[in-house]
Amino acid sequence: MEKSAQVNTEHTDMVHDAQPDYYGKRVATCSSDRTIKIFEGSNESNYTQVAELKGHEGPVWQVCWGHPKFGVILASCGYDRKVIVWKEAAKNIWEKIHVYEGHELSVNSLAFAPHEFGLALACASSDGHVSVLSYSPAEAKWDAQRFQAHQIGVNSISWAPAVAPGALLRSGSIAQPPVRRFVTGGCDNLVKIWRHSPQDNQWRCEDKLKAHQDWVRDVAWSPNMGSTASVIASCSQDKTVIIWTQEDSSKGWEPRPLHTFSEVVWRVSWSLTGNILAVSSADNKVTLWKESLQPEPTWTCLSTLDEASE
């Protein structure tokens, strides 16, 4: 296997996240050095720093790109309890367009909603709350909804696709309005599904998924490209990854352990088509997994990327 491109970020402290933009031309990184850096690639192996964003007063845990229909937008969250939304005003010139300071403790994770729902950002905090920030073009302002999601800290958050499972396979069917849902993982060992009610504009817990024996570190809702089921991956301090499947909205979620790892599992991430899962663990390894349906559903490890051996 060929080595992937390496980027010398020149961060002066630990790098916590790195995210490519919608087109894969840029990468944003964030660090405990309180900065965010933007890199642009002239080819697959040559990335050059084009911007450095300063606004956080503590470690920056995560960054997330918005959909390009809203312009070039990036969001960041950190230990300083801040959520910052940045926009590229001119080529490589960035400005803050919104700063949210409604949380009492560290903001650990954030995710932009599918573009079908407009410009909306969900944020998860150690104070046990989730906030959903929504931009209103008509009023040119941001609104915030904040509610308690877990009894103790919320570590991660991930939106469900706007397209219902199986919708792409049903020709001639009447399109159903998209449902706003996301999943959270918390320090109470729970995975929770949240659903928005348009009638009263409230978020309510739809399901509590119990299988992990320690903190849920990350959750990832799979893209449902061609799938007839909803699928979520969760990983935990208990060294396990669980695949949750809901075959029908009238049925419950079925857990299936993917694997028990030798170290704590920090992150899970799906490929764009949802058929490959990347798992990052505390032993500096990233493993790639794919589901085989024949002769029966099983998950197979495709490869292991070991940072220590690079």
XYZ file of C-alpha atoms in Angstrom:
310
model
C 0.000 0.000 0.000
C 1.291 3.453 -0.922
C 1.883 5.919 1.860
C -0.577 8.772 2.168
C 0.559 12.385 1.883
C 2.048 13.882 5.040
C 1.597 17.524 6.016
C 4.042 19.299 8.311
C 1.584 21.525 10.162
C 4.249 23.287 12.272
C 1.778 23.404 15.158
C 3.712 23.891 18.399
C 1.543 21.477 20.399
C -0.612 18.387 19.892
C -2.836 18.329 16.789
C -6.372 17.217 17.699
C -8.195 17.226 14.366
C -7.624 17.513 10.619
C -10.494 17.839 8.153
C -10.531 18.127 4.346
C -13.032 20.499 2.776
C -15.914 19.470 0.499
C -13.706 19.302 -2.599
C -10.652 17.824 -0.907
C -8.489 20.752 -1.979
C -7.928 22.164 1.489
C -7.263 20.746 4.945
C -7.966 22.494 8.247
C -6.051 21.476 11.381
C -6.448 22.508 15.019
C -4.183 22.160 18.012
C -3.544 22.685 21.702
C -1.442 25.674 20.590
C -4.822 27.485 20.259
C -4.575 27.944 16.508
C -6.293 26.649 13.395
C -4.327 26.295 10.187
C -5.556 26.017 6.608
C -3.519 24.123 4.022
C -4.079 24.049 0.283
C -2.888 21.222 -1.946
C -1.365 21.841 -5.359
C -1.236 18.068 -5.841
C -1.825 14.948 -3.770
C 1.473 15.203 -1.882
C 2.174 18.930 -1.620
C 0.192 21.022 0.852
C 1.065 24.628 1.690
C -0.189 26.645 4.642
C -2.334 29.515 3.372
C -3.941 30.819 6.577
C -3.710 30.712 10.366
C -6.798 31.485 12.446
C -6.472 32.784 16.006
C -9.456 33.326 18.270
C -9.531 30.534 20.832
C -8.025 30.937 24.306
C -7.318 27.262 24.902
C -6.842 23.972 23.041
C -8.966 23.678 19.911
C -10.526 20.201 19.813
C -12.326 20.018 16.489
C -12.967 21.781 13.174
C -15.752 21.266 10.653
C -16.317 22.626 7.119
C -19.719 23.923 6.034
C -21.333 23.019 2.720
C -20.021 25.226 -0.137
C -23.544 26.426 -1.014
C -23.186 28.739 2.018
C -19.744 30.012 1.021
C -16.369 28.917 2.408
C -17.224 28.381 6.065
C -15.388 26.626 8.894
C -16.451 26.069 12.499
C -14.218 25.333 15.488
C -14.713 24.451 19.161
C -12.421 24.251 22.145
C -11.611 24.021 25.813
C -12.342 27.743 26.231
C -16.094 26.981 25.901
C -16.227 28.831 22.585
C -17.700 27.887 19.242
C -16.407 30.088 16.419
C -17.794 30.199 12.895
C -15.289 31.513 10.350
C -15.838 32.632 6.760
C -13.347 33.302 3.980
C -14.100 36.928 3.040
C -11.443 37.030 0.307
C -8.837 34.566 -0.917
C -7.131 33.225 2.236
C -8.553 36.102 4.307
C -10.775 34.773 7.098
C -13.103 36.554 9.489
C -15.254 35.515 12.444
C -18.938 35.675 11.548
C -20.255 34.251 14.816
C -18.918 33.434 18.283
C -21.099 31.365 20.624
C -20.260 31.237 24.340
C -23.379 29.592 25.745
C -21.687 26.560 27.303
C -20.288 26.366 30.824
C -17.508 23.864 30.076
C -15.372 22.673 27.173
C -17.072 22.247 23.789
C -15.805 18.882 22.585
C -17.429 18.225 19.227
C -19.398 19.949 16.492
C -20.993 19.084 13.155
C -22.758 21.012 10.413
C -26.203 19.724 9.490
C -26.912 18.384 5.979
C -27.302 21.405 3.691
C -30.983 20.547 3.119
C -31.634 21.884 6.624
C -29.951 25.221 6.001
C -26.861 26.530 7.756
C -27.058 24.823 11.155
C -24.373 23.630 13.547
C -24.742 21.148 16.429
C -22.278 21.395 19.337
C -21.580 18.972 22.220
C -20.169 20.083 25.568
C -18.702 18.691 28.784
C -21.497 20.513 30.634
C -23.882 17.778 29.431
C -25.671 20.059 26.987
C -26.018 20.210 23.220
C -26.566 23.480 21.378
C -27.919 23.838 17.843
C -26.929 27.099 16.161
C -29.055 28.048 13.143
C -28.519 30.969 10.777
C -31.580 32.858 9.537
C -30.838 34.586 6.192
C -34.042 36.626 6.437
C -33.044 38.109 9.802
C -29.278 37.864 9.181
C -28.678 36.427 12.637
C -27.851 33.211 14.481
C -30.320 31.551 16.850
C -29.287 29.046 19.519
C -31.188 26.161 21.090
C -29.484 24.593 24.106
C -30.741 21.555 25.997
C -29.449 18.874 28.360
C -28.518 15.780 26.388
C -26.600 13.614 28.917
C -26.348 13.601 32.704
C -22.632 14.294 32.404
C -20.395 15.373 29.533
C -21.217 14.990 25.839
C -18.166 13.879 23.854
C -19.397 13.641 20.279
C -22.213 14.426 17.873
C -23.133 13.381 14.321
C -26.099 14.233 12.063
C -28.272 11.711 10.265
C -28.430 12.027 6.466
C -31.295 14.180 5.192
C -32.354 11.433 2.764
C -34.314 8.582 4.354
C -32.807 5.077 4.107
C -33.809 3.331 0.884
C -35.244 6.504 -0.700
C -32.683 6.403 -3.505
C -33.779 2.868 -4.384
C -37.504 3.565 -4.575
C -38.315 4.952 -8.008
C -41.592 6.786 -8.407
C -42.221 7.040 -4.666
C -43.469 10.258 -3.124
C -40.621 12.124 -1.475
C -41.045 12.472 2.281
C -39.934 15.666 4.026
C -36.479 15.201 5.576
C -36.338 14.539 9.319
C -33.757 16.288 11.460
C -31.981 13.752 13.643
C -28.566 13.424 15.197
C -26.749 11.061 17.541
C -24.695 11.910 20.631
C -22.231 9.962 22.754
C -21.665 10.766 26.411
C -19.716 10.150 29.594
C -22.777 8.301 30.948
C -21.847 5.393 28.598
C -24.939 6.095 26.462
C -25.558 6.685 22.773
C -28.664 8.841 22.247
C -30.767 9.583 19.169
C -32.344 13.051 18.993
C -35.229 14.087 16.750
C -36.503 17.579 15.971
C -40.228 18.277 16.249
C -41.268 21.012 13.774
C -44.591 21.426 15.578
C -43.057 23.025 18.670
C -39.441 23.466 17.451
C -38.046 21.209 20.190
C -35.445 18.442 20.256
C -36.471 15.212 21.985
C -34.629 11.996 22.789
C -35.955 9.275 20.485
C -33.772 6.387 21.710
C -31.195 5.567 24.379
C -28.752 2.906 23.212
C -27.020 0.932 25.966
C -24.137 -1.437 25.254
C -20.903 0.347 26.178
C -19.399 -0.099 29.632
C -17.475 3.182 29.730
C -17.476 6.668 28.200
C -18.610 6.850 24.575
C -15.791 8.725 22.881
C -17.210 9.134 19.366
C -20.299 8.465 17.263
C -20.706 8.545 13.486
C -23.950 8.237 11.515
C -23.306 6.457 8.238
C -24.257 7.927 4.862
C -27.100 5.778 3.537
C -25.994 5.648 -0.095
C -28.049 2.731 -1.416
C -28.744 1.374 2.074
C -32.215 0.497 3.303
C -31.218 0.818 6.975
C -29.927 3.509 9.330
C -26.443 2.679 10.645
C -24.416 4.284 13.441
C -20.916 3.447 14.678
C -19.882 4.209 18.263
C -16.580 3.751 20.062
C -15.726 3.832 23.718
C -13.241 4.019 26.536
C -14.129 0.323 27.015
C -12.003 -0.462 23.894
C -14.964 -1.553 21.769
C -16.670 -0.380 18.592
C -20.356 -1.141 18.127
C -22.371 -0.971 14.905
C -26.010 -0.009 15.527
C -28.564 -0.824 12.816
C -32.195 0.206 12.493
C -33.865 -1.639 9.620
C -37.114 0.297 9.891
C -38.198 3.428 11.761
C -40.812 1.354 13.581
C -38.151 -1.023 14.931
C -35.457 -0.627 17.540
C -31.702 -0.358 17.075
C -29.747 -3.624 16.985
C -26.150 -3.544 18.331
C -23.396 -5.627 16.771
C -19.859 -5.499 18.214
C -17.288 -4.772 15.534
C -14.174 -5.662 17.505
C -12.557 -5.364 20.926
C -9.310 -3.432 20.636
C -6.207 -3.525 22.822
C -6.467 0.188 23.659
C -9.093 2.905 24.088
C -10.842 3.777 20.829
C -10.980 7.518 20.156
C -12.616 8.116 16.782
C -14.779 6.409 14.158
C -15.374 7.788 10.668
C -17.300 6.499 7.629
C -16.260 6.724 4.002
C -18.445 8.901 1.749
C -20.396 5.870 0.561
C -20.720 4.414 4.063
C -19.198 1.029 3.222
C -15.831 1.462 4.997
C -15.282 2.460 8.625
C -12.019 3.977 9.891
C -11.228 3.390 13.576
C -8.568 5.372 15.497
C -7.248 3.982 18.772
C -4.875 5.062 21.547
C -2.067 2.814 20.282
C -1.586 5.238 17.338
C -3.199 2.824 14.891
C -5.948 3.419 12.347
C -7.774 0.332 11.096
C -10.129 0.180 8.107
C -13.144 -2.151 8.254
C -15.619 -3.337 5.636
C -18.795 -5.348 6.004
C -19.203 -8.598 4.085
C -22.751 -9.895 3.620
C -21.789 -13.345 2.333
C -22.311 -15.955 3.600
C -23.460 -13.918 6.645
C -22.857 -10.338 7.813
C -19.335 -9.976 9.234
C -16.860 -7.097 9.512
C -13.363 -7.619 8.131
C -10.264 -5.520 8.795
C -8.916 -4.359 5.427
C -5.711 -2.706 6.617
C -3.886 -1.192 9.588
C -2.050 2.130 9.488
C 0.530 2.295 12.271
C 1.912 5.791 12.921
C 4.782 4.366 14.906
C 6.074 2.498 11.875
C 5.989 5.491 9.503
